[in-house]
Tab-separated table of C-alpha atoms in Angstrom:
chain	number	residue	atom	x	y	z
O	22	MET	CA	-44.467	-10.196	17.300
O	23	SER	CA	-45.057	-9.177	13.719
O	24	ALA	CA	-48.467	-9.491	12.213
O	25	PRO	CA	-48.792	-12.118	9.462
O	26	ALA	CA	-48.708	-10.443	6.088
O	27	PRO	CA	-48.916	-11.679	2.493
O	28	PRO	CA	-45.427	-12.422	1.163
O	29	SER	CA	-45.099	-9.895	-1.625
O	30	PRO	CA	-46.025	-6.691	0.251
O	31	ALA	CA	-43.901	-7.868	3.191
O	32	ARG	CA	-40.851	-8.098	0.958
O	33	ARG	CA	-41.337	-4.717	-0.559
O	34	PRO	CA	-41.204	-2.209	2.317
O	35	PRO	CA	-37.572	-2.867	3.461
O	36	ARG	CA	-36.266	-2.395	-0.090
O	37	ARG	CA	-38.354	0.729	-0.555
O	38	ALA	CA	-37.064	2.030	2.768
O	39	LEU	CA	-33.489	1.409	1.663
O	40	VAL	CA	-34.087	3.315	-1.567
O	41	GLY	CA	-35.687	6.177	0.318
O	42	ALA	CA	-32.794	6.212	2.783
O	43	SER	CA	-30.244	6.463	-0.002
O	44	GLY	CA	-32.184	9.362	-1.507
O	45	LEU	CA	-32.397	11.122	1.839
O	46	ALA	CA	-28.710	10.499	2.592
O	47	GLY	CA	-27.799	11.770	-0.869
O	48	ALA	CA	-29.862	14.930	-0.428
O	49	VAL	CA	-28.417	15.642	3.026
O	50	GLY	CA	-24.914	14.863	1.741
O	51	LEU	CA	-25.379	17.248	-1.162
O	52	GLY	CA	-26.574	19.935	1.234
O	53	VAL	CA	-23.510	19.454	3.441
O	54	THR	CA	-21.272	19.412	0.331
O	55	VAL	CA	-22.713	22.756	-0.751
O	56	TRP	CA	-22.198	24.182	2.729
O	57	LEU	CA	-18.613	22.881	2.962
O	58	GLY	CA	-17.846	23.839	-0.615
O	59	LEU	CA	-19.177	27.385	-0.428
O	60	TRP	CA	-18.377	28.432	3.140
O	61	VAL	CA	-15.914	26.148	4.903
O	62	THR	CA	-13.231	25.259	2.323
O	63	PRO	CA	-10.688	27.926	1.358
O	64	PRO	CA	-10.435	29.402	-2.151
O	65	ASP	CA	-7.665	28.069	-4.384
O	66	VAL	CA	-4.434	30.000	-4.997
O	67	HIS	CA	-4.843	29.996	-8.770
O	68	GLN	CA	-8.503	29.358	-9.369
O	69	ARG	CA	-9.866	31.399	-6.417
O	70	ASP	CA	-13.559	30.711	-5.856
O	71	LEU	CA	-13.887	28.851	-9.144
O	72	VAL	CA	-12.296	25.826	-7.512
O	73	ARG	CA	-15.575	25.284	-5.640
O	74	LEU	CA	-16.984	23.720	-8.795
O	75	LEU	CA	-14.521	20.909	-8.085
O	76	TYR	CA	-16.893	19.536	-5.437
O	77	ILE	CA	-19.749	18.923	-7.847
O	78	HIS	CA	-18.407	18.691	-11.405
O	79	PRO	CA	-16.121	15.617	-11.077
O	80	PRO	CA	-18.680	13.666	-8.992
O	81	ILE	CA	-21.406	14.326	-11.577
O	82	ALA	CA	-19.036	13.398	-14.403
O	83	TRP	CA	-18.054	10.171	-12.640
O	84	VAL	CA	-21.688	9.148	-12.297
O	85	ALA	CA	-22.533	10.125	-15.883
O	86	LEU	CA	-19.549	8.734	-17.771
O	87	TYR	CA	-18.625	5.666	-15.748
O	88	LEU	CA	-21.399	4.584	-13.399
O	89	ALA	CA	-24.544	5.235	-15.444
O	90	PHE	CA	-23.172	4.556	-18.904
O	91	GLY	CA	-21.060	1.620	-17.716
O	92	LEU	CA	-24.054	0.110	-15.944
O	93	ALA	CA	-26.215	0.509	-19.052
O	94	GLY	CA	-23.516	-1.124	-21.187
O	95	VAL	CA	-22.990	-4.084	-18.841
O	96	ALA	CA	-26.730	-4.608	-18.363
O	97	SER	CA	-27.252	-4.567	-22.147
O	98	LEU	CA	-24.493	-7.115	-22.598
O	99	LEU	CA	-26.026	-9.346	-19.924
O	100	TRP	CA	-29.386	-9.094	-21.671
O	101	LEU	CA	-27.900	-10.051	-25.029
O	102	TRP	CA	-26.054	-13.013	-23.520
O	103	PRO	CA	-28.606	-15.844	-23.809
O	104	ARG	CA	-27.694	-17.437	-20.470
O	105	THR	CA	-28.205	-14.311	-18.414
O	106	ARG	CA	-31.119	-12.917	-20.415
O	107	ALA	CA	-33.745	-11.513	-18.069
O	108	ARG	CA	-36.125	-8.581	-18.155
O	109	LEU	CA	-34.260	-7.189	-15.175
O	110	TRP	CA	-31.243	-6.276	-17.321
O	111	ASP	CA	-33.322	-4.528	-19.953
O	112	ARG	CA	-35.095	-2.436	-17.327
O	113	LEU	CA	-31.823	-1.678	-15.583
O	114	ALA	CA	-30.137	-0.587	-18.824
O	115	ALA	CA	-33.085	1.634	-19.742
O	116	SER	CA	-33.223	3.208	-16.291
O	117	ALA	CA	-29.462	3.764	-16.096
O	118	MET	CA	-29.439	5.338	-19.551
O	119	GLU	CA	-32.357	7.637	-18.827
O	120	VAL	CA	-31.024	8.830	-15.476
O	121	GLY	CA	-27.564	8.988	-17.066
O	122	VAL	CA	-28.737	11.486	-19.691
O	123	VAL	CA	-29.536	13.958	-16.937
O	124	PHE	CA	-26.089	13.521	-15.416
O	125	THR	CA	-24.341	13.782	-18.798
O	126	ALA	CA	-26.176	17.023	-19.528
O	127	LEU	CA	-25.251	18.302	-16.049
O	128	THR	CA	-21.615	17.315	-16.643
O	129	LEU	CA	-21.529	19.412	-19.803
O	130	LEU	CA	-23.354	22.285	-18.118
O	131	THR	CA	-21.135	22.458	-15.015
O	132	GLY	CA	-18.064	21.940	-17.198
O	133	MET	CA	-18.999	24.847	-19.430
O	134	LEU	CA	-19.737	27.059	-16.409
O	135	TRP	CA	-16.268	26.212	-15.138
O	136	GLY	CA	-14.605	26.566	-18.524
O	137	ARG	CA	-15.874	30.055	-19.340
O	138	PRO	CA	-14.037	31.890	-16.517
O	139	THR	CA	-11.024	29.523	-16.432
O	140	TRP	CA	-10.265	29.158	-20.130
O	141	GLY	CA	-12.108	32.218	-21.402
O	142	VAL	CA	-14.355	30.149	-23.663
O	143	TRP	CA	-17.475	28.089	-23.102
O	144	TRP	CA	-16.213	25.189	-25.144
O	145	VAL	CA	-12.939	23.666	-26.343
O	146	TRP	CA	-12.674	20.748	-28.745
O	147	ASP	CA	-10.898	18.641	-26.194
O	148	ALA	CA	-11.218	14.842	-26.145
O	149	ARG	CA	-13.188	14.749	-22.914
O	150	LEU	CA	-15.648	17.450	-23.871
O	151	THR	CA	-16.138	16.181	-27.391
O	152	SER	CA	-16.711	12.572	-26.398
O	153	THR	CA	-19.088	13.637	-23.621
O	154	ALA	CA	-21.112	15.699	-26.097
O	155	LEU	CA	-21.289	12.780	-28.521
O	156	LEU	CA	-22.225	10.481	-25.651
O	157	LEU	CA	-25.171	12.760	-24.859
O	158	VAL	CA	-26.392	12.545	-28.468
O	159	MET	CA	-25.996	8.756	-28.462
O	160	GLN	CA	-27.955	8.513	-25.214
O	161	LEU	CA	-30.717	10.637	-26.709
O	162	GLY	CA	-30.717	8.309	-29.717
O	163	TYR	CA	-31.034	5.314	-27.406
O	164	LEU	CA	-33.986	6.873	-25.618
O	165	ALA	CA	-35.594	7.771	-28.952
O	166	LEU	CA	-35.209	4.161	-30.061
O	167	ARG	CA	-36.789	2.956	-26.827
O	168	ARG	CA	-39.769	5.243	-27.282
O	169	VAL	CA	-40.735	3.549	-30.534
O	170	PRO	CA	-43.729	1.393	-29.667
O	171	ALA	CA	-42.804	-2.279	-30.009
O	172	ASP	CA	-43.102	-5.659	-28.439
O	173	PRO	CA	-41.035	-5.585	-25.184
O	174	ASP	CA	-38.689	-8.328	-26.377
O	175	ALA	CA	-37.946	-6.674	-29.717
O	176	ARG	CA	-37.491	-3.345	-27.995
O	177	ALA	CA	-35.060	-4.834	-25.489
O	178	ARG	CA	-33.074	-6.463	-28.293
O	179	ARG	CA	-32.801	-3.264	-30.323
O	180	SER	CA	-31.951	-1.128	-27.324
O	181	ALA	CA	-29.293	-3.543	-26.099
O	182	VAL	CA	-27.543	-3.548	-29.495
O	183	ALA	CA	-27.704	0.247	-29.702
O	184	ALA	CA	-26.257	0.585	-26.191
O	185	LEU	CA	-23.482	-1.853	-27.021
O	186	VAL	CA	-22.553	-0.028	-30.241
O	187	ALA	CA	-22.406	3.253	-28.324
O	188	ALA	CA	-20.411	1.721	-25.465
O	189	VAL	CA	-17.771	0.459	-27.897
O	190	ASP	CA	-17.735	3.795	-29.699
O	191	VAL	CA	-17.137	6.209	-26.836
O	192	PRO	CA	-13.524	5.087	-26.150
O	193	ILE	CA	-12.766	5.227	-29.901
O	194	VAL	CA	-14.161	8.753	-30.085
O	195	HIS	CA	-12.043	9.710	-27.097
O	196	PHE	CA	-8.878	8.308	-28.667
O	197	SER	CA	-9.528	9.834	-32.058
O	198	VAL	CA	-10.061	13.325	-30.678
O	199	ASP	CA	-7.122	12.919	-28.326
O	200	TRP	CA	-4.806	12.010	-31.196
O	201	TRP	CA	-6.238	14.779	-33.300
O	202	HIS	CA	-4.958	17.218	-30.669
O	203	THR	CA	-1.726	15.637	-29.582
O	204	LEU	CA	-0.559	15.175	-33.156
O	205	HIS	CA	-1.277	18.731	-34.174
O	206	GLN	CA	-1.094	20.958	-31.140
O	207	PRO	CA	0.877	19.955	-28.062
O	208	GLY	CA	-0.898	19.979	-24.724
O	209	THR	CA	-4.585	20.382	-24.031
O	210	VAL	CA	-6.323	23.155	-22.189
O	211	LEU	CA	-7.421	20.928	-19.366
O	212	ASN	CA	-5.011	20.941	-16.490
O	213	PRO	CA	-4.390	17.428	-15.192
O	214	GLU	CA	-2.395	18.691	-12.186
O	215	LEU	CA	-5.518	20.135	-10.671
O	216	ASP	CA	-6.479	16.930	-8.906
O	217	ALA	CA	-3.028	16.507	-7.395
O	218	LYS	CA	-3.318	19.806	-5.536
O	219	VAL	CA	-6.390	18.816	-3.577
O	220	HIS	CA	-5.839	18.220	0.136
O	221	GLY	CA	-7.292	18.657	3.657
O	222	ALA	CA	-10.826	19.983	3.947
O	223	MET	CA	-11.049	20.112	0.167
O	224	ALA	CA	-10.373	16.388	-0.179
O	225	TRP	CA	-13.059	15.526	2.384
O	226	THR	CA	-15.561	17.803	0.691
O	227	LEU	CA	-14.751	16.270	-2.679
O	228	LEU	CA	-15.150	12.772	-1.226
O	229	LEU	CA	-18.486	13.724	0.309
O	230	GLY	CA	-19.509	15.150	-3.065
O	231	PHE	CA	-18.697	11.853	-4.769
O	232	VAL	CA	-20.619	9.813	-2.189
O	233	SER	CA	-23.671	12.114	-2.200
O	234	VAL	CA	-24.009	12.367	-5.967
O	235	THR	CA	-23.615	8.580	-6.235
O	236	LEU	CA	-26.356	8.094	-3.606
O	237	VAL	CA	-28.668	10.467	-5.458
O	238	PHE	CA	-27.992	8.494	-8.642
O	239	VAL	CA	-28.764	5.195	-6.892
O	240	TRP	CA	-32.014	6.629	-5.570
O	241	LEU	CA	-33.088	7.979	-8.983
O	242	LEU	CA	-32.080	4.717	-10.651
O	243	ALA	CA	-34.086	2.602	-8.203
O	244	GLU	CA	-37.158	4.799	-8.555
O	245	ARG	CA	-36.866	4.797	-12.359
O	246	TYR	CA	-36.493	1.020	-12.318
O	247	ARG	CA	-39.618	0.708	-10.175
O	248	ILE	CA	-41.579	2.880	-12.614
O	249	GLU	CA	-40.374	0.756	-15.522
O	250	ALA	CA	-41.433	-2.440	-13.725
O	251	LEU	CA	-44.825	-0.918	-12.852
O	252	ALA	CA	-45.301	0.185	-16.458
O	253	ASP	CA	-44.650	-3.394	-17.592
O	254	GLU	CA	-47.097	-4.669	-14.993
O	255	ALA	CA	-49.708	-2.139	-16.065
O	256	ALA	CA	-49.294	-3.146	-19.705
O	257	ASP	CA	-49.726	-6.823	-18.814
O	258	ALA	CA	-52.730	-6.089	-16.599
O	259	GLY	CA	-54.256	-3.926	-19.304
O	260	LEU	CA	-53.926	-6.724	-21.805
O	261	GLU	CA	-55.491	-9.246	-19.439
O	262	ALA	CA	-58.350	-6.910	-18.581
O	263	ALA	CA	-59.016	-6.309	-22.263
O	264	LEU	CA	-59.012	-10.055	-22.883
O	265	GLU	CA	-61.409	-10.709	-20.009
O	266	GLU	CA	-63.718	-7.996	-21.248
O	267	ARG	CA	-63.833	-9.610	-24.692
O	268	TRP	CA	-64.510	-13.008	-23.162
O	269	ALA	CA	-67.285	-11.538	-21.021
O	270	GLU	CA	-68.769	-9.846	-24.067
O	271	ALA	CA	-68.643	-13.065	-26.039
O	272	GLY	CA	-70.272	-14.902	-23.101
O	273	ALA	CA	-73.020	-12.277	-22.817
O	274	THR	CA	-73.879	-12.421	-26.530
O	275	ALA	CA	-73.933	-16.217	-26.379
O	276	GLN	CA	-76.315	-16.122	-23.386
O	277	ALA	CA	-78.501	-13.509	-25.035
O	278	GLN	CA	-78.703	-15.572	-28.206
O	279	ALA	CA	-79.340	-18.927	-26.495
O	280	PRO	CA	-82.862	-18.194	-25.057
O	281	ALA	CA	-83.836	-16.435	-28.268
O	282	GLY	CA	-82.835	-19.509	-30.199
O	283	VAL	CA	-84.907	-21.739	-27.875
O	284	GLY	CA	-87.956	-19.448	-27.975
O	285	SER	CA	-88.289	-19.168	-31.718
D	23	MET	CA	-21.271	-17.567	-44.166
D	24	TRP	CA	-19.028	-16.272	-46.967
D	25	ARG	CA	-21.090	-17.916	-49.697
D	26	ASP	CA	-24.276	-16.392	-48.238
D	27	ALA	CA	-22.555	-13.026	-48.059
D	28	VAL	CA	-21.685	-13.188	-51.744
D	29	LEU	CA	-25.270	-14.186	-52.595
D	30	VAL	CA	-26.828	-11.336	-50.622
D	31	ALA	CA	-24.308	-8.774	-51.904
D	32	GLY	CA	-24.971	-9.949	-55.468
D	33	LYS	CA	-28.718	-9.661	-54.930
D	34	ASP	CA	-28.494	-6.113	-53.535
D	35	LEU	CA	-26.140	-4.969	-56.279
D	36	ARG	CA	-28.360	-6.540	-58.965
D	37	ILE	CA	-31.355	-4.691	-57.549
D	38	GLU	CA	-29.300	-1.507	-57.617
D	39	LEU	CA	-28.187	-2.127	-61.200
D	40	ARG	CA	-31.806	-2.539	-62.278
D	41	SER	CA	-33.394	0.211	-60.170
D	42	ARG	CA	-30.437	2.657	-60.199
D	43	VAL	CA	-31.742	4.460	-57.114
D	44	VAL	CA	-28.335	5.054	-55.554
D	45	LEU	CA	-26.802	5.973	-58.889
D	46	HIS	CA	-29.576	8.328	-59.963
D	47	GLN	CA	-30.542	9.826	-56.613
D	48	VAL	CA	-27.886	9.389	-53.927
D	49	LEU	CA	-24.897	10.140	-56.152
D	50	PRO	CA	-26.284	13.459	-57.433
D	51	PHE	CA	-27.173	14.311	-53.848
D	52	GLY	CA	-23.516	13.814	-52.841
D	53	VAL	CA	-22.349	16.097	-55.626
D	54	LEU	CA	-24.995	18.618	-54.634
D	55	VAL	CA	-23.652	18.631	-51.068
D	56	LEU	CA	-20.197	19.526	-52.459
D	57	LEU	CA	-21.724	22.417	-54.417
D	58	LEU	CA	-23.612	23.614	-51.329
D	59	PHE	CA	-20.385	23.591	-49.316
D	60	ALA	CA	-18.820	25.827	-51.948
D	61	PHE	CA	-21.763	28.231	-51.690
D	62	ALA	CA	-21.403	28.263	-47.900
D	63	LEU	CA	-17.647	28.824	-47.878
D	64	GLY	CA	-17.336	31.267	-50.750
D	65	PRO	CA	-15.853	31.019	-54.227
D	66	GLU	CA	-12.126	31.314	-53.341
D	67	HIS	CA	-10.109	28.143	-53.879
D	68	GLY	CA	-7.957	28.673	-50.781
D	69	PRO	CA	-10.477	27.943	-48.001
D	70	LEU	CA	-12.180	25.293	-50.126
D	71	ARG	CA	-8.920	23.451	-50.714
D	72	GLN	CA	-8.144	23.666	-46.987
D	73	ALA	CA	-11.524	22.246	-46.057
D	74	ALA	CA	-11.682	19.743	-48.935
D	75	PRO	CA	-10.846	16.581	-46.893
D	76	GLY	CA	-13.477	17.289	-44.246
D	77	LEU	CA	-16.072	18.307	-46.817
D	78	PHE	CA	-15.441	15.132	-48.778
D	79	TRP	CA	-16.035	12.941	-45.729
D	80	LEU	CA	-19.092	14.916	-44.668
D	81	ALA	CA	-20.606	14.495	-48.124
D	82	VAL	CA	-19.814	10.764	-47.975
D	83	LEU	CA	-21.395	10.509	-44.540
D	84	PHE	CA	-24.623	12.214	-45.591
D	85	ALA	CA	-24.873	10.275	-48.830
D	86	GLY	CA	-23.956	7.119	-46.909
D	87	VAL	CA	-26.987	7.514	-44.648
D	88	LEU	CA	-29.157	7.670	-47.775
D	89	ALA	CA	-27.459	4.622	-49.289
D	90	VAL	CA	-28.148	2.694	-46.080
D	91	GLN	CA	-31.780	3.836	-46.073
D	92	ARG	CA	-32.043	2.451	-49.580
D	93	SER	CA	-30.379	-0.805	-48.535
D	94	VAL	CA	-32.981	-1.170	-45.764
D	95	ALA	CA	-35.839	-0.172	-48.054
D	96	VAL	CA	-34.903	-2.991	-50.429
D	97	GLU	CA	-35.975	-5.428	-47.692
D	98	GLY	CA	-39.064	-3.370	-46.871
D	99	GLY	CA	-41.437	-5.064	-49.316
D	100	GLU	CA	-44.214	-7.208	-47.978
D	101	GLY	CA	-42.807	-10.415	-46.536
D	102	THR	CA	-39.289	-9.743	-47.793
D	103	ARG	CA	-37.797	-9.824	-44.314
D	104	ASP	CA	-39.632	-13.034	-43.515
D	105	GLY	CA	-38.475	-14.487	-46.806
D	106	LEU	CA	-34.894	-13.611	-45.988
D	107	ARG	CA	-35.263	-15.116	-42.522
D	108	LEU	CA	-36.818	-18.297	-43.846
D	109	SER	CA	-34.266	-18.648	-46.634
D	110	GLY	CA	-31.881	-20.451	-44.305
D	111	LEU	CA	-29.088	-17.991	-45.022
D	112	ASP	CA	-26.637	-17.393	-42.219
D	113	PRO	CA	-27.539	-14.057	-40.522
D	114	ALA	CA	-23.843	-13.173	-40.338
D	115	GLY	CA	-23.664	-13.762	-44.084
D	116	ILE	CA	-26.682	-11.523	-44.660
D	117	PHE	CA	-25.028	-8.800	-42.596
D	118	LEU	CA	-21.725	-9.069	-44.447
D	119	GLY	CA	-23.440	-9.243	-47.822
D	120	LYS	CA	-25.542	-6.156	-47.245
D	121	THR	CA	-22.484	-4.362	-45.874
D	122	VAL	CA	-20.400	-5.269	-48.921
D	123	ALA	CA	-23.143	-4.048	-51.254
D	124	VAL	CA	-23.246	-0.690	-49.451
D	125	VAL	CA	-19.433	-0.527	-49.548
D	126	VAL	CA	-19.388	-1.069	-53.319
D	127	GLU	CA	-22.056	1.590	-53.858
D	128	LEU	CA	-20.255	4.046	-51.611
D	129	LEU	CA	-16.892	3.434	-53.287
D	130	VAL	CA	-18.396	4.406	-56.638
D	131	LEU	CA	-19.859	7.478	-54.986
D	132	GLU	CA	-16.528	8.319	-53.350
D	133	ALA	CA	-14.704	8.076	-56.659
D	134	VAL	CA	-17.083	10.658	-58.130
D	135	LEU	CA	-16.906	12.878	-55.046
D	136	ALA	CA	-13.097	12.671	-55.012
D	137	ALA	CA	-13.031	13.821	-58.616
D	138	GLY	CA	-15.412	16.602	-57.625
D	139	VAL	CA	-13.176	17.690	-54.747
D	140	LEU	CA	-10.135	17.724	-57.040
D	141	LEU	CA	-11.862	19.582	-59.858
D	142	LEU	CA	-14.202	21.945	-58.016
D	143	PHE	CA	-12.084	22.735	-54.958
D	144	GLY	CA	-8.754	22.692	-56.781
D	145	ALA	CA	-7.129	20.194	-54.416
D	146	GLY	CA	-4.024	18.282	-55.530
D	147	VAL	CA	-3.071	14.687	-54.788
D	148	ARG	CA	0.059	13.948	-52.789
D	149	SER	CA	-0.445	10.271	-51.998
D	150	ALA	CA	-3.131	8.457	-53.981
D	151	GLY	CA	-2.477	5.181	-52.133
D	152	LEU	CA	-3.244	6.768	-48.772
D	153	LEU	CA	-6.469	8.265	-50.114
D	154	VAL	CA	-7.640	4.908	-51.448
D	155	LEU	CA	-6.643	3.000	-48.307
D	156	ALA	CA	-8.340	5.478	-45.969
D	157	SER	CA	-11.485	5.462	-48.121
D	158	LEU	CA	-11.651	1.666	-48.167
D	159	ALA	CA	-11.191	1.304	-44.411
D	160	GLY	CA	-13.482	4.203	-43.533
D	161	THR	CA	-16.210	3.015	-45.877
D	162	ALA	CA	-16.120	-0.511	-44.458
D	163	GLY	CA	-16.668	0.833	-40.929
D	164	MET	CA	-19.380	3.186	-42.110
D	165	ALA	CA	-21.250	0.483	-44.006
D	166	ALA	CA	-21.007	-1.905	-41.042
D	167	ILE	CA	-22.532	0.662	-38.656
D	168	GLY	CA	-25.107	1.641	-41.253
D	169	THR	CA	-26.228	-1.926	-41.936
D	170	LEU	CA	-26.380	-2.734	-38.229
D	171	TYR	CA	-28.454	0.325	-37.349
D	172	GLY	CA	-30.418	-0.008	-40.562
D	173	SER	CA	-31.601	-3.476	-39.589
D	174	LEU	CA	-32.222	-2.197	-36.062
D	175	SER	CA	-34.603	0.470	-37.319
D	176	ALA	CA	-36.041	-1.599	-40.181
D	177	GLY	CA	-39.802	-1.766	-40.120
D	178	LEU	CA	-40.103	1.172	-37.725
D	179	ARG	CA	-42.297	4.015	-38.845
D	180	VAL	CA	-39.726	6.579	-37.649
D	181	ARG	CA	-36.811	4.926	-39.478
D	182	GLU	CA	-35.947	7.897	-41.704
D	183	THR	CA	-35.466	10.259	-38.765
D	184	LEU	CA	-34.074	7.741	-36.299
D	185	LEU	CA	-31.280	6.281	-38.423
D	186	PRO	CA	-29.197	9.475	-38.816
D	187	LEU	CA	-29.586	10.267	-35.106
D	188	LEU	CA	-28.299	6.823	-34.188
D	189	ALA	CA	-25.599	6.365	-36.819
D	190	LEU	CA	-23.961	9.772	-37.259
D	191	PRO	CA	-22.616	10.258	-33.706
D	192	VAL	CA	-21.168	6.749	-33.747
D	193	LEU	CA	-19.450	7.549	-37.062
D	194	ALA	CA	-17.616	10.564	-35.606
D	195	PRO	CA	-14.262	8.696	-35.405
D	196	VAL	CA	-14.511	7.859	-39.128
D	197	LEU	CA	-14.979	11.539	-39.884
D	198	VAL	CA	-12.047	12.562	-37.686
D	199	ALA	CA	-9.613	9.864	-38.819
D	200	GLY	CA	-10.734	9.905	-42.461
D	201	THR	CA	-10.359	13.670	-42.659
D	202	ARG	CA	-6.852	13.587	-41.121
D	203	ALA	CA	-5.759	10.827	-43.484
D	204	TRP	CA	-7.127	12.723	-46.473
D	205	GLN	CA	-5.445	15.934	-45.304
D	206	LEU	CA	-2.157	14.073	-45.463
D	207	GLY	CA	-3.067	12.453	-48.780
D	208	LEU	CA	-4.050	15.752	-50.367
D	209	GLY	CA	-1.276	17.675	-48.664
D	210	THR	CA	-3.647	20.351	-47.314
D	211	GLY	CA	-3.084	19.972	-43.578
D	212	PRO	CA	-0.079	19.927	-41.305
D	213	SER	CA	2.292	17.090	-42.106
D	214	GLY	CA	2.623	14.059	-39.854
D	215	GLY	CA	2.396	10.295	-39.814
D	216	SER	CA	-0.651	8.789	-41.460
D	217	GLY	CA	-0.193	5.466	-39.626
D	218	PRO	CA	-2.415	6.111	-36.594
D	219	TRP	CA	-5.303	7.379	-38.707
D	220	VAL	CA	-5.340	4.469	-41.106
D	221	ALA	CA	-4.915	2.115	-38.150
D	222	MET	CA	-7.862	3.735	-36.405
D	223	LEU	CA	-10.072	3.382	-39.497
D	224	LEU	CA	-9.057	-0.272	-39.815
D	225	VAL	CA	-9.696	-0.987	-36.127
D	226	PHE	CA	-13.049	0.790	-36.310
D	227	ALA	CA	-14.071	-1.264	-39.338
D	228	ALA	CA	-12.863	-4.529	-37.771
D	229	VAL	CA	-14.617	-3.883	-34.449
D	230	TYR	CA	-17.975	-3.070	-35.989
D	231	LEU	CA	-17.821	-5.787	-38.621
D	232	ALA	CA	-17.183	-8.279	-35.805
D	233	LEU	CA	-19.950	-6.811	-33.642
D	234	GLY	CA	-22.346	-6.945	-36.586
D	235	VAL	CA	-21.524	-10.588	-37.300
D	236	LEU	CA	-22.194	-11.404	-33.632
D	237	VAL	CA	-25.439	-9.532	-33.026
D	238	PHE	CA	-27.109	-9.547	-36.451
D	239	GLY	CA	-28.586	-13.000	-35.858
D	240	PRO	CA	-30.432	-12.054	-32.651
D	241	LEU	CA	-31.597	-8.825	-34.287
D	242	GLN	CA	-33.218	-10.734	-37.135
D	243	GLU	CA	-35.220	-12.946	-34.790
D	244	SER	CA	-37.241	-10.008	-33.536
D	245	ALA	CA	-39.162	-7.351	-35.444
């Protein structure tokens, strides 16, 4: 029924199709979320139309703070652990961190857009905001470290340690800023009851938002991973080609010299 | 591990005693930062005294980055890193030794900066024990992070710019907790229990000392 094909290309298409499908589903889901969020769901009693940010801000924050950063941390740990050490984990950590930076920046951006009309200020020194901002700087540091040209193994080792240090630090930052507030001024500006008041069409829209943003993340992550793997392949191929060229050159000079040697 | 740590710490401190780079360059820089803060905040003692704990820790943080750079540069000579690797010393011991050397250097620096804060900013001491305890715990955490990231960026051409970007955000809890503890110790901030802050500094130091002991070995293999 199916035509015989070489094994490696035959294995690739289904996975690529799955990745593409998740991207498409994420895009369609996001479109529907926007439609539901802007036109179908009712405005909130207190927040009015501002509540519509609820459908995108928490999903983006969930991807940025837990999924992407958590994945990068776990993958780094698995790379550092000698028994599970594989290039896969290094690539996964790098991809998750890089895609995560975009989501962290979006979390801060949508949060600030929401904060300005709700709280009257763009920024408050709340535990969540402060630790997210520091997380963004740490992620940028990680990416800067990765950009330093180095042998892939050394780079993976450095990056994994940096990711681990940051992963341990973020909860400590969160606690420290939290205590800083609770010990000196009671109550934070963020309203934790907000989530409890969500119901009906709003809950479904929020759920769809979570699913769609997660699918978009998965799609970006898979594509980024593929690019990383291709870059590794290209580097290896480049090295081999350069080696072959040198060998060929050496062979050519040897051949050119041999007859001359005989003739003289 | 402990014996190696003492050896490495002794070596780094001996180099410092002979070269005096931290003493003659980093220490004056720390004092300079205090002076610059005063220029930025104005000559009145009131705001300066209020801000004194935070300014102290900021000056320590900035000078600490320089002290760590120096600690890395000491191993930057040709073949020094290889020599250290081939010496058979326990990597965990090397990490602890270098950390202890940075701690000792920073404690000297902090003593001078504390005197500066008291004299220049007109701050008064309420609890000297708390100040010393917070400084010890905070400095241990800072030196651990610094040594870990220092070895991470050792040998890289962009080390000078990369190290502060990596280390300073991670050190944010030290700044927060150290400043609160010093506010209580100097009596400049709102009153409250100092327990959580000192505990946080101790936990921070313990966590990163442990992490450094665990991952310093693998880090040394590469590069």
